């Protein structure tokens, strides 16, 4: 019943898109998928997979319901490094083998899989296996985990890696529901972006159902030595035993965050909200897999100062998972809106001072990125062609997107803008939309209702021009102004008063130290504040980066250890980038990298090899 209802919603969404602009339907614009959603779409998936840790392979079947929009007799799926054993169609109540063909390999898109589906079939079933090098999976041996008892594996499907672990119409313009059956070695627990049991029997057989239609990049899987600990009735943490208590303590505010977000933007529509702690090699800070966000352990800092990351992944339950970018050119609709909502959640729970500090840190990251990016890559509605979205990942969709929404809030007033956003989430719930659709909606529901406040020219400048508009908000934190004042005093020999500083102030302090700081002063700071040994991964990162620039030798061993134990790309790649600037450091970095590589995720490997071996 629930599924039928959602299929109806999906169909409705499709009709709206097609009739609104038949020639520029959202999926026709997704240059990163071979799918032809306007011919046949796949509203439901059933997975049956064996997780084979010895072979580093997922093996089994993917079965799709077919929804025909015309008389096409072929289905086009995305794949990457998959072995396709057999394809079948369901006709007249029985499975029947059918022909398929794999296209040439495209470096960023993978391979098109074309399956003959005839005119009558209702389902298609693909028997397949993944490659050990699948770009969307990481396989860890027991030795690479904390307890060393069980292996661990996890997926990271966004943006276009779902196709490396299942044949799929891998475009965010698609929405589908799914059921899954997973087989693991006994004693391990498998979880998915679906309904996870809180008291699972660890018998090696797990079944899942995701009844709400989501986009392919949100299908997720992980398996390992996982325990469960509840924070509240609707929030629990899944983690390896070593960190489960710490993580549950760190994220105790999550239920309050859900309540605060619902008050601003409407109901949380995904039933439970659970958090999964990944191994330190997880390449991102977090990933908003529906019902089960995947989170790096590097934010379990012991002082709850990095929980904006949880606010961020939770915010995606509205911006991203409920209203979804139709293509990767529209990613700012996911990340910009989410960064804005994240900051509103932080303000609601912890007040303006902390929210503004976080805005200011993001703003600085944006300015840093913009100074090294080509102007065309600082556009919100970015021109990607068939470039891999991973290759152009930056703070632009996040922070420039957030600044745009802050700008609209400032111009229209908070009350008006809040009700606009809330309505937006309702009107596009469970739909995928393009930048053009958003602009049309904005024009009709905000600009036209409050004339002469913001022009469409201004909106177009934000969305289609490089850099920042002259009148863009410039987040400025009083707390940080105090930090800067103190720093000036300290540089002249005075004392620092840091008793009430949190991670935020420390990050700002380290990031704004003068680049000509003497090694004597570096040493003095380190002795007093133990930056080199900081167990806060963000503070250690900022300090280690400065240490590379300043050739501060006492931090070398810590730097080596850091690069060998953490694989979160945002923390790792700026260090390799800095090291690559001098020949001696580059040589050292390549040695460390080769040692670290077996523990890095495929994404972390790709990005950092491009920095360390640019000639390849
Ligand atoms: N959805 C992203 C992660 C992502 C983006 C994966 C693009 C692949 C392609 C996630 O929500 C995210 O933005 N994570 C950030 C969180 C931060 C901005 C608070 C991260 O991982 O650092
Ligand atoms: Zn995000």
XYZ file of C-alpha atoms and ligand atoms in Angstrom:
639
model
C 0.000 0.000 0.000
C 2.706 2.424 1.044
C 4.737 1.592 -2.026
C 1.807 2.036 -4.405
C 1.132 5.423 -2.935
C 4.736 6.468 -3.432
C 4.742 5.201 -6.987
C 1.818 7.447 -7.590
C 3.771 10.358 -6.177
C 6.646 9.477 -8.462
C 4.410 9.318 -11.486
C 2.928 12.645 -10.550
C 6.403 14.123 -10.277
C 7.249 12.784 -13.697
C 4.148 14.227 -15.269
C 4.876 17.645 -13.828
C 8.436 17.674 -15.116
C 7.572 16.396 -18.582
C 4.645 18.696 -19.178
C 6.374 21.752 -17.726
C 9.142 21.568 -20.310
C 9.035 18.495 -22.487
C 12.292 19.211 -24.266
C 14.344 19.956 -21.180
C 13.075 17.294 -18.795
C 15.400 16.990 -15.830
C 17.000 13.668 -16.798
C 17.709 14.683 -20.360
C 20.117 17.142 -18.794
C 22.034 14.635 -16.697
C 25.236 14.208 -18.677
C 26.491 11.709 -16.085
C 24.086 8.881 -16.791
C 23.246 6.628 -19.716
C 19.712 6.187 -18.381
C 16.797 7.227 -20.584
C 14.125 7.846 -17.982
C 11.714 9.216 -20.540
C 11.617 5.782 -22.253
C 11.601 3.350 -19.311
C 12.167 3.986 -15.632
C 12.780 1.668 -12.689
C 10.606 2.701 -9.714
C 11.513 -0.288 -7.528
C 14.674 -2.326 -6.933
C 15.146 -5.640 -5.208
C 18.717 -6.581 -4.288
C 19.920 -10.021 -3.251
C 23.636 -9.831 -2.516
C 26.328 -11.894 -0.881
C 29.055 -9.843 0.784
C 32.205 -11.851 0.072
C 35.080 -10.371 2.096
C 37.646 -12.849 0.750
C 36.958 -11.936 -2.849
C 36.194 -8.281 -1.943
C 33.094 -8.728 -3.987
C 29.336 -8.234 -3.894
C 27.629 -10.946 -5.883
C 23.989 -11.616 -6.656
C 21.046 -10.070 -8.415
C 19.393 -6.712 -8.963
C 15.750 -6.917 -10.018
C 13.864 -3.864 -11.265
C 10.195 -3.140 -11.849
C 9.836 -1.509 -15.239
C 7.679 1.519 -15.866
C 7.305 2.192 -19.572
C 6.684 5.706 -20.850
C 6.617 4.776 -24.549
C 7.314 1.747 -26.683
C 11.083 1.402 -26.204
C 12.311 -2.188 -26.086
C 15.672 -1.502 -24.463
C 16.677 -0.518 -20.944
C 19.855 1.531 -20.479
C 21.679 1.187 -17.181
C 24.916 2.581 -15.777
C 27.686 0.248 -14.651
C 31.339 0.556 -13.731
C 33.715 -2.399 -13.547
C 30.814 -4.833 -13.101
C 30.819 -8.412 -14.431
C 27.409 -9.130 -15.861
C 26.666 -12.852 -15.826
C 23.123 -13.049 -17.102
C 20.130 -10.815 -17.772
C 16.514 -11.958 -17.627
C 13.057 -10.512 -18.119
C 9.793 -11.461 -16.418
C 7.224 -12.278 -19.069
C 3.956 -14.155 -18.602
C 4.799 -15.207 -15.073
C 8.268 -16.647 -15.732
C 11.907 -15.555 -16.022
C 13.349 -15.673 -19.507
C 16.966 -15.021 -20.448
C 17.460 -11.943 -22.591
C 20.282 -10.293 -24.547
C 22.471 -7.545 -23.128
C 25.436 -5.528 -24.254
C 28.128 -3.560 -22.445
C 29.370 -0.378 -24.108
C 32.905 1.040 -24.194
C 34.398 2.198 -20.960
C 34.209 5.952 -20.373
C 36.694 7.278 -17.856
C 34.218 9.157 -15.684
C 30.906 7.557 -16.676
C 31.778 3.859 -16.694
C 29.994 1.528 -19.117
C 26.485 1.608 -20.503
C 24.591 -1.671 -20.100
C 21.840 -2.119 -22.657
C 19.278 -4.854 -22.008
C 16.608 -6.064 -24.430
C 13.332 -5.933 -22.531
C 10.887 -6.572 -25.363
C 7.512 -4.876 -25.321
C 5.729 -6.775 -22.584
C 8.095 -7.525 -19.706
C 7.332 -6.072 -16.292
C 10.634 -6.770 -14.600
C 14.279 -7.231 -15.408
C 16.831 -9.221 -13.376
C 20.592 -8.870 -13.647
C 23.027 -11.426 -12.230
C 26.292 -9.647 -11.547
C 29.420 -9.269 -9.427
C 31.495 -6.250 -8.433
C 35.239 -5.728 -8.909
C 37.546 -5.633 -5.857
C 38.491 -2.120 -7.050
C 34.863 -0.858 -7.168
C 35.083 2.929 -6.806
C 32.032 3.067 -4.519
C 33.135 0.443 -1.999
C 35.912 0.106 0.522
C 36.972 -3.257 1.921
C 38.973 -3.375 5.150
C 40.683 -6.477 6.493
C 40.231 -7.371 10.184
C 43.746 -5.980 10.819
C 42.589 -2.611 9.486
C 39.850 -2.331 12.141
C 40.212 -1.372 15.814
C 39.344 -4.726 17.408
C 40.862 -6.680 14.499
C 38.140 -9.317 14.873
C 36.054 -8.854 11.730
C 36.507 -7.270 8.326
C 34.530 -4.116 7.444
C 33.018 -2.867 4.204
C 30.992 0.185 3.244
C 29.640 2.030 0.227
C 29.842 5.677 -0.801
C 27.522 6.048 -3.777
C 27.342 9.828 -4.186
C 27.807 11.168 -6.754
C 28.106 8.443 -9.441
C 29.533 5.393 -7.683
C 26.307 3.421 -7.081
C 26.949 2.051 -10.574
C 30.178 0.435 -9.342
C 28.231 -1.838 -7.006
C 24.974 -2.409 -8.892
C 23.750 -1.887 -12.445
C 21.384 1.079 -12.108
C 19.847 4.141 -13.761
C 22.381 6.172 -11.835
C 20.889 9.640 -12.092
C 19.495 11.642 -9.168
C 16.530 12.489 -11.430
C 15.267 8.959 -10.735
C 13.434 8.044 -7.549
C 12.989 4.453 -6.527
C 12.055 2.352 -3.528
C 14.063 -0.726 -2.658
C 14.084 -4.019 -0.793
C 17.261 -5.947 -0.123
C 18.511 -9.237 1.202
C 22.155 -9.393 2.278
C 24.254 -12.422 3.189
C 27.339 -11.956 5.402
C 29.625 -14.197 7.453
C 27.989 -15.039 10.798
C 28.543 -12.675 13.717
C 28.727 -9.569 11.564
C 26.007 -6.975 11.133
C 24.944 -5.517 7.792
C 23.089 -2.189 7.628
C 21.564 -0.128 4.836
C 19.946 3.250 4.169
C 16.641 1.619 5.092
C 14.822 0.161 8.104
C 17.583 -1.195 10.347
C 16.684 -3.426 13.272
C 17.745 -2.239 16.729
C 18.053 -5.774 18.056
C 19.384 -7.702 15.115
C 20.076 -11.391 15.207
C 23.603 -11.708 13.819
C 22.892 -14.806 11.763
C 24.356 -13.610 8.475
C 20.987 -12.982 6.782
C 19.571 -9.469 6.712
C 16.534 -8.026 4.992
C 15.759 -4.370 4.384
C 13.079 -2.202 2.962
C 13.139 1.458 1.962
C 9.513 2.364 1.262
C 10.078 6.019 0.376
C 11.312 6.790 -3.141
C 14.930 7.972 -3.031
C 17.600 8.681 -5.628
C 20.198 6.011 -6.494
C 23.113 7.862 -4.863
C 21.339 7.408 -1.521
C 21.391 3.615 -1.613
C 23.995 2.554 0.930
C 25.376 -0.545 2.557
C 27.893 -1.322 5.310
C 28.898 -4.423 7.251
C 31.257 -5.034 10.113
C 31.489 -5.631 13.837
C 28.647 -3.279 14.674
C 26.780 -2.648 17.885
C 23.692 -0.525 18.454
C 23.058 2.046 21.163
C 19.922 4.157 21.387
C 20.088 7.892 22.106
C 16.292 8.314 22.102
C 13.166 6.583 20.800
C 13.942 7.476 17.215
C 17.747 7.942 17.188
C 20.403 5.272 17.641
C 24.112 4.915 16.946
C 25.581 1.957 15.061
C 29.328 1.599 15.608
C 32.244 -0.692 16.302
C 32.416 -1.417 20.043
C 35.488 0.780 20.665
C 33.646 4.013 19.933
C 29.946 3.359 20.499
C 29.674 4.959 23.940
C 31.743 7.989 22.950
C 29.704 8.523 19.790
C 26.368 8.215 21.633
C 27.617 10.827 24.142
C 28.987 13.128 21.435
C 25.691 13.183 19.504
C 23.252 13.335 22.413
C 21.779 16.552 20.937
C 20.553 14.842 17.779
C 16.924 14.352 18.955
C 16.732 18.058 19.863
C 18.104 18.918 16.428
C 15.323 16.927 14.776
C 12.698 18.752 16.845
C 14.201 22.136 16.005
C 14.345 21.380 12.282
C 10.754 20.146 12.240
C 9.645 23.377 13.884
C 11.274 25.386 11.087
C 10.778 23.248 7.985
C 8.044 20.681 8.591
C 7.925 17.030 9.632
C 10.836 14.623 9.483
C 9.461 12.122 6.973
C 11.851 9.186 7.240
C 10.707 7.440 10.408
C 13.958 6.748 12.344
C 17.197 8.766 12.153
C 20.216 6.645 13.000
C 23.936 7.355 12.771
C 26.627 4.921 11.653
C 30.265 5.476 12.654
C 32.587 4.435 9.831
C 36.273 3.546 10.097
C 38.701 6.531 9.906
C 39.267 5.805 6.212
C 35.725 6.999 5.396
C 36.491 9.620 2.710
C 33.905 12.195 3.850
C 32.900 13.855 7.073
C 29.417 12.528 6.646
C 27.012 11.133 4.078
C 23.281 11.651 4.394
C 22.168 8.104 3.573
C 18.442 8.152 4.407
C 17.516 6.900 7.883
C 21.195 6.131 8.531
C 23.756 8.895 8.062
C 27.320 7.631 7.642
C 29.749 9.606 9.846
C 33.539 9.853 10.157
C 34.960 9.003 13.599
C 37.155 12.135 13.302
C 34.263 14.268 14.600
C 34.000 12.293 17.831
C 36.200 14.859 19.545
C 34.998 14.334 23.110
C 33.677 17.896 23.517
C 30.648 18.018 21.191
C 32.180 20.938 19.268
C 31.999 19.297 15.837
C 28.334 18.323 15.815
C 27.480 20.800 13.101
C 28.343 17.831 10.919
C 25.403 15.925 12.386
C 23.209 19.012 11.877
C 24.393 19.004 8.256
C 23.624 15.349 7.515
C 20.292 15.630 9.335
C 19.416 18.757 7.326
C 19.750 16.672 4.159
C 16.618 14.822 5.296
C 14.851 17.923 3.932
C 17.285 19.441 1.410
C 18.712 16.598 -0.654
C 16.828 13.494 0.345
C 13.300 14.927 0.253
C 13.933 17.573 -2.439
C 16.778 16.284 -4.569
C 19.090 17.805 -7.157
C 18.123 16.409 -10.575
C 21.716 16.356 -11.857
C 25.180 17.014 -10.419
C 25.175 20.449 -12.037
C 22.435 21.261 -9.532
C 24.339 20.018 -6.491
C 24.146 23.442 -4.864
C 20.405 22.771 -4.404
C 21.466 19.925 -2.108
C 24.581 21.293 -0.434
C 23.871 25.042 -0.369
C 20.396 24.579 1.112
C 21.766 22.009 3.538
C 24.597 24.267 4.704
C 22.027 27.005 5.293
C 19.665 24.682 7.219
C 22.635 23.213 9.134
C 23.563 26.669 10.359
C 19.964 27.469 11.303
C 19.864 24.279 13.376
C 23.112 25.270 15.105
C 21.704 28.709 15.829
C 18.452 27.243 17.184
C 20.281 24.907 19.557
C 23.411 26.830 20.518
C 22.771 30.466 19.703
C 23.986 33.043 17.254
C 27.564 33.353 18.485
C 28.418 29.764 17.603
C 26.394 29.837 14.365
C 28.256 32.936 13.162
C 31.643 31.433 14.028
C 30.738 28.473 11.842
C 29.608 30.794 9.037
C 32.924 32.637 9.269
C 34.969 29.413 9.120
C 32.996 28.298 6.057
C 33.420 31.701 4.419
C 37.200 31.523 4.841
C 37.207 28.014 3.307
C 35.179 29.356 0.380
C 37.585 32.261 -0.217
C 40.545 29.847 -0.084
C 38.905 27.562 -2.647
C 37.889 30.420 -4.927
C 41.459 31.664 -5.019
C 42.665 28.392 -6.569
C 39.655 27.455 -8.721
C 39.115 28.440 -12.352
C 36.412 31.156 -12.398
C 34.000 28.885 -14.284
C 34.155 26.406 -11.407
C 32.980 29.038 -8.919
C 29.523 29.121 -10.554
C 26.642 27.580 -8.572
C 24.943 26.010 -11.599
C 28.327 24.687 -12.667
C 29.215 23.573 -16.190
C 30.478 20.012 -15.795
C 30.248 18.479 -19.255
C 31.209 14.878 -18.582
C 33.903 15.786 -16.056
C 33.666 13.587 -12.994
C 31.861 15.545 -10.249
C 34.498 14.296 -7.769
C 37.155 16.191 -9.749
C 35.502 19.551 -9.146
C 34.406 19.047 -5.554
C 34.805 22.319 -3.586
C 33.150 24.599 -1.044
C 31.394 26.565 -3.798
C 28.058 24.669 -3.858
C 28.139 24.583 -0.049
C 29.134 28.030 1.116
C 28.277 30.169 -1.893
C 24.905 28.385 -1.935
C 24.470 29.080 1.771
C 25.416 32.760 1.320
C 22.812 33.070 -1.443
C 20.082 31.801 0.902
C 21.377 34.048 3.713
C 21.151 36.919 1.255
C 17.518 36.067 0.427
C 16.734 35.736 4.140
C 18.280 39.133 4.815
C 16.356 40.793 1.964
C 12.922 39.248 2.566
C 13.126 38.875 6.312
C 13.389 35.669 8.279
C 9.677 35.059 8.682
C 8.896 35.344 4.992
C 11.908 33.359 3.931
C 11.244 30.578 6.450
C 7.709 30.067 5.255
C 8.900 30.116 1.639
C 11.434 27.373 2.382
C 8.965 25.288 4.341
C 6.521 25.451 1.423
C 9.325 24.573 -1.005
C 10.077 21.376 0.925
C 6.361 20.503 0.875
C 5.772 21.328 -2.764
C 8.752 19.330 -4.044
C 8.701 16.537 -1.443
C 10.002 13.253 -2.919
C 10.856 14.967 -6.200
C 14.089 15.729 -8.023
C 14.412 19.243 -9.385
C 16.760 21.247 -11.584
C 18.172 24.735 -11.065
C 15.781 26.006 -13.765
C 12.798 24.605 -11.862
C 14.024 26.202 -8.649
C 14.398 29.587 -10.347
C 10.896 29.382 -11.735
C 9.550 28.478 -8.288
C 11.527 31.261 -6.611
C 10.306 33.827 -9.130
C 6.684 32.829 -8.637
C 6.605 32.219 -4.894
C 9.000 34.786 -3.486
C 10.142 37.474 -5.920
C 6.721 38.142 -7.485
C 4.942 38.146 -4.119
C 7.318 40.790 -2.730
C 8.118 42.983 -5.726
C 11.213 45.197 -5.923
C 13.148 43.423 -3.203
C 15.418 41.150 -5.257
C 15.537 41.140 -9.059
C 15.829 38.117 -11.317
C 19.073 39.663 -12.609
C 20.458 39.439 -9.100
C 19.304 35.827 -8.782
C 20.972 35.026 -12.093
C 24.174 36.686 -10.935
C 24.230 34.423 -7.865
C 23.425 31.279 -9.810
C 25.232 31.728 -13.112
C 28.148 34.100 -12.556
C 31.553 33.232 -11.099
C 32.760 34.592 -7.756
C 30.558 36.401 -5.260
C 28.197 39.339 -5.905
C 29.474 42.589 -4.420
C 26.617 42.731 -1.927
C 27.006 39.129 -0.765
C 26.845 38.620 3.003
C 30.298 38.627 4.626
C 30.017 36.630 7.839
C 31.988 38.374 10.575
C 32.280 36.890 14.036
C 32.794 39.061 17.128
C 34.277 36.049 18.851
C 36.864 35.779 16.104
C 37.603 39.503 16.284
C 38.497 38.892 19.940
C 40.741 35.992 18.933
C 42.569 38.247 16.467
C 43.038 40.950 19.083
C 44.502 38.445 21.491
C 46.796 37.108 18.829
C 48.214 40.562 18.181
C 48.888 40.933 21.904
C 50.491 37.497 22.059
C 52.755 38.222 19.085
C 54.052 41.180 21.066
C 54.851 38.917 24.014
C 51.553 39.011 25.948
C 49.615 36.038 27.326
C 46.654 34.339 25.643
C 43.436 33.929 27.571
C 41.945 30.809 26.095
C 39.990 29.246 28.945
C 36.633 29.541 27.161
C 37.841 28.854 23.622
C 36.231 26.012 21.706
C 37.448 24.233 18.578
C 36.105 27.165 16.558
C 38.315 29.801 18.166
C 41.330 27.516 17.992
C 40.792 26.857 14.304
C 40.483 30.548 13.598
C 43.568 31.262 15.698
C 45.753 28.725 13.894
C 44.393 29.612 10.462
C 45.121 33.294 10.947
C 48.614 33.022 12.399
C 50.927 35.200 10.312
C 52.712 33.170 7.660
C 56.024 34.687 8.736
C 55.617 33.398 12.286
C 59.053 32.437 13.642
C 59.937 28.855 14.521
C 60.551 30.060 18.078
C 56.933 31.199 18.257
C 55.684 27.965 16.685
C 57.542 26.059 19.371
C 56.277 28.322 22.129
C 52.677 27.763 21.040
C 53.122 24.050 20.664
C 54.640 23.710 24.131
C 51.848 25.650 25.693
C 48.890 24.183 23.780
C 50.101 20.779 22.529
C 48.810 21.345 18.989
C 51.037 18.669 17.461
C 49.534 16.091 19.788
C 45.971 17.417 19.658
C 43.435 14.585 19.594
C 40.993 16.931 17.872
C 41.389 15.919 14.205
C 40.428 19.390 12.902
C 42.804 21.307 15.152
C 45.614 18.842 14.426
C 44.907 19.273 10.704
C 45.157 23.069 10.819
C 48.378 22.913 12.818
C 49.983 20.210 10.662
C 49.215 22.181 7.520
C 50.907 25.248 8.964
C 53.796 23.071 10.108
C 54.416 21.958 6.526
C 54.458 25.543 5.268
C 56.794 26.548 8.093
C 59.013 23.430 7.931
C 58.296 22.924 11.614
C 60.153 19.653 12.104
C 58.813 18.621 15.550
C 55.447 17.928 13.879
C 56.812 15.539 11.233
C 56.201 12.255 12.984
C 52.709 13.275 13.964
C 52.075 14.295 10.361
C 53.203 10.874 9.159
C 50.999 9.158 11.711
C 48.037 11.393 10.836
C 48.312 10.598 7.126
C 48.628 6.888 7.916
C 45.567 6.689 10.144
C 43.014 9.146 8.718
C 41.507 8.907 5.244
C 38.880 11.661 5.375
C 39.830 13.466 2.228
C 39.089 16.975 3.466
C 41.655 16.445 6.235
C 44.206 14.598 4.122
C 44.375 16.251 0.708
C 45.211 19.826 1.852
C 48.236 18.294 3.605
C 49.412 16.444 0.493
C 48.744 19.568 -1.585
C 50.941 21.606 0.750
C 53.646 18.931 0.787
C 53.702 18.786 -3.011
C 54.976 22.379 -3.131
C 58.667 21.583 -2.534
C 60.713 18.718 -4.061
C 61.954 17.362 -0.700
C 58.495 17.396 0.853
C 56.996 15.846 -2.270
C 59.483 12.976 -2.070
C 58.631 12.437 1.591
C 54.892 12.682 0.876
C 55.093 10.058 -1.872
C 56.771 7.639 0.521
C 54.145 8.191 3.191
C 51.387 7.978 0.609
C 52.584 4.609 -0.704
C 52.563 3.284 2.817
C 49.120 4.726 3.547
C 47.519 3.793 0.218
C 46.283 0.267 1.115
C 44.217 1.828 3.917
C 42.777 4.676 1.818
C 39.377 4.637 0.140
C 39.428 4.594 -3.715
C 38.319 8.256 -3.743
C 41.086 9.364 -1.390
C 43.544 7.448 -3.575
C 42.356 9.065 -6.803
C 42.309 12.620 -5.480
C 45.692 12.460 -3.782
C 47.450 10.625 -6.595
C 46.402 13.516 -8.828
C 48.188 15.862 -6.371
C 51.318 13.747 -5.856
C 51.735 12.341 -9.372
C 50.293 15.108 -11.560
C 52.189 13.929 -14.650
C 50.314 10.582 -14.746
N 26.633 14.719 0.633
C 27.841 15.180 1.190
C 29.027 14.346 0.857
C 29.312 14.229 -0.621
C 29.193 15.332 -1.457
C 29.727 13.048 -1.142
C 29.455 15.202 -2.808
C 29.993 12.920 -2.482
C 29.854 13.999 -3.320
C 27.742 15.340 2.712
O 26.481 15.727 3.155
C 28.663 16.460 3.100
O 28.496 17.507 2.575
N 29.595 16.222 3.992
C 30.492 17.246 4.479
C 29.921 17.789 5.758
C 30.315 19.186 6.150
C 30.045 20.207 5.089
C 29.633 19.566 7.446
C 31.843 16.591 4.677
O 31.950 15.367 4.417
O 32.790 17.241 5.026
Zn 26.075 17.713 2.452
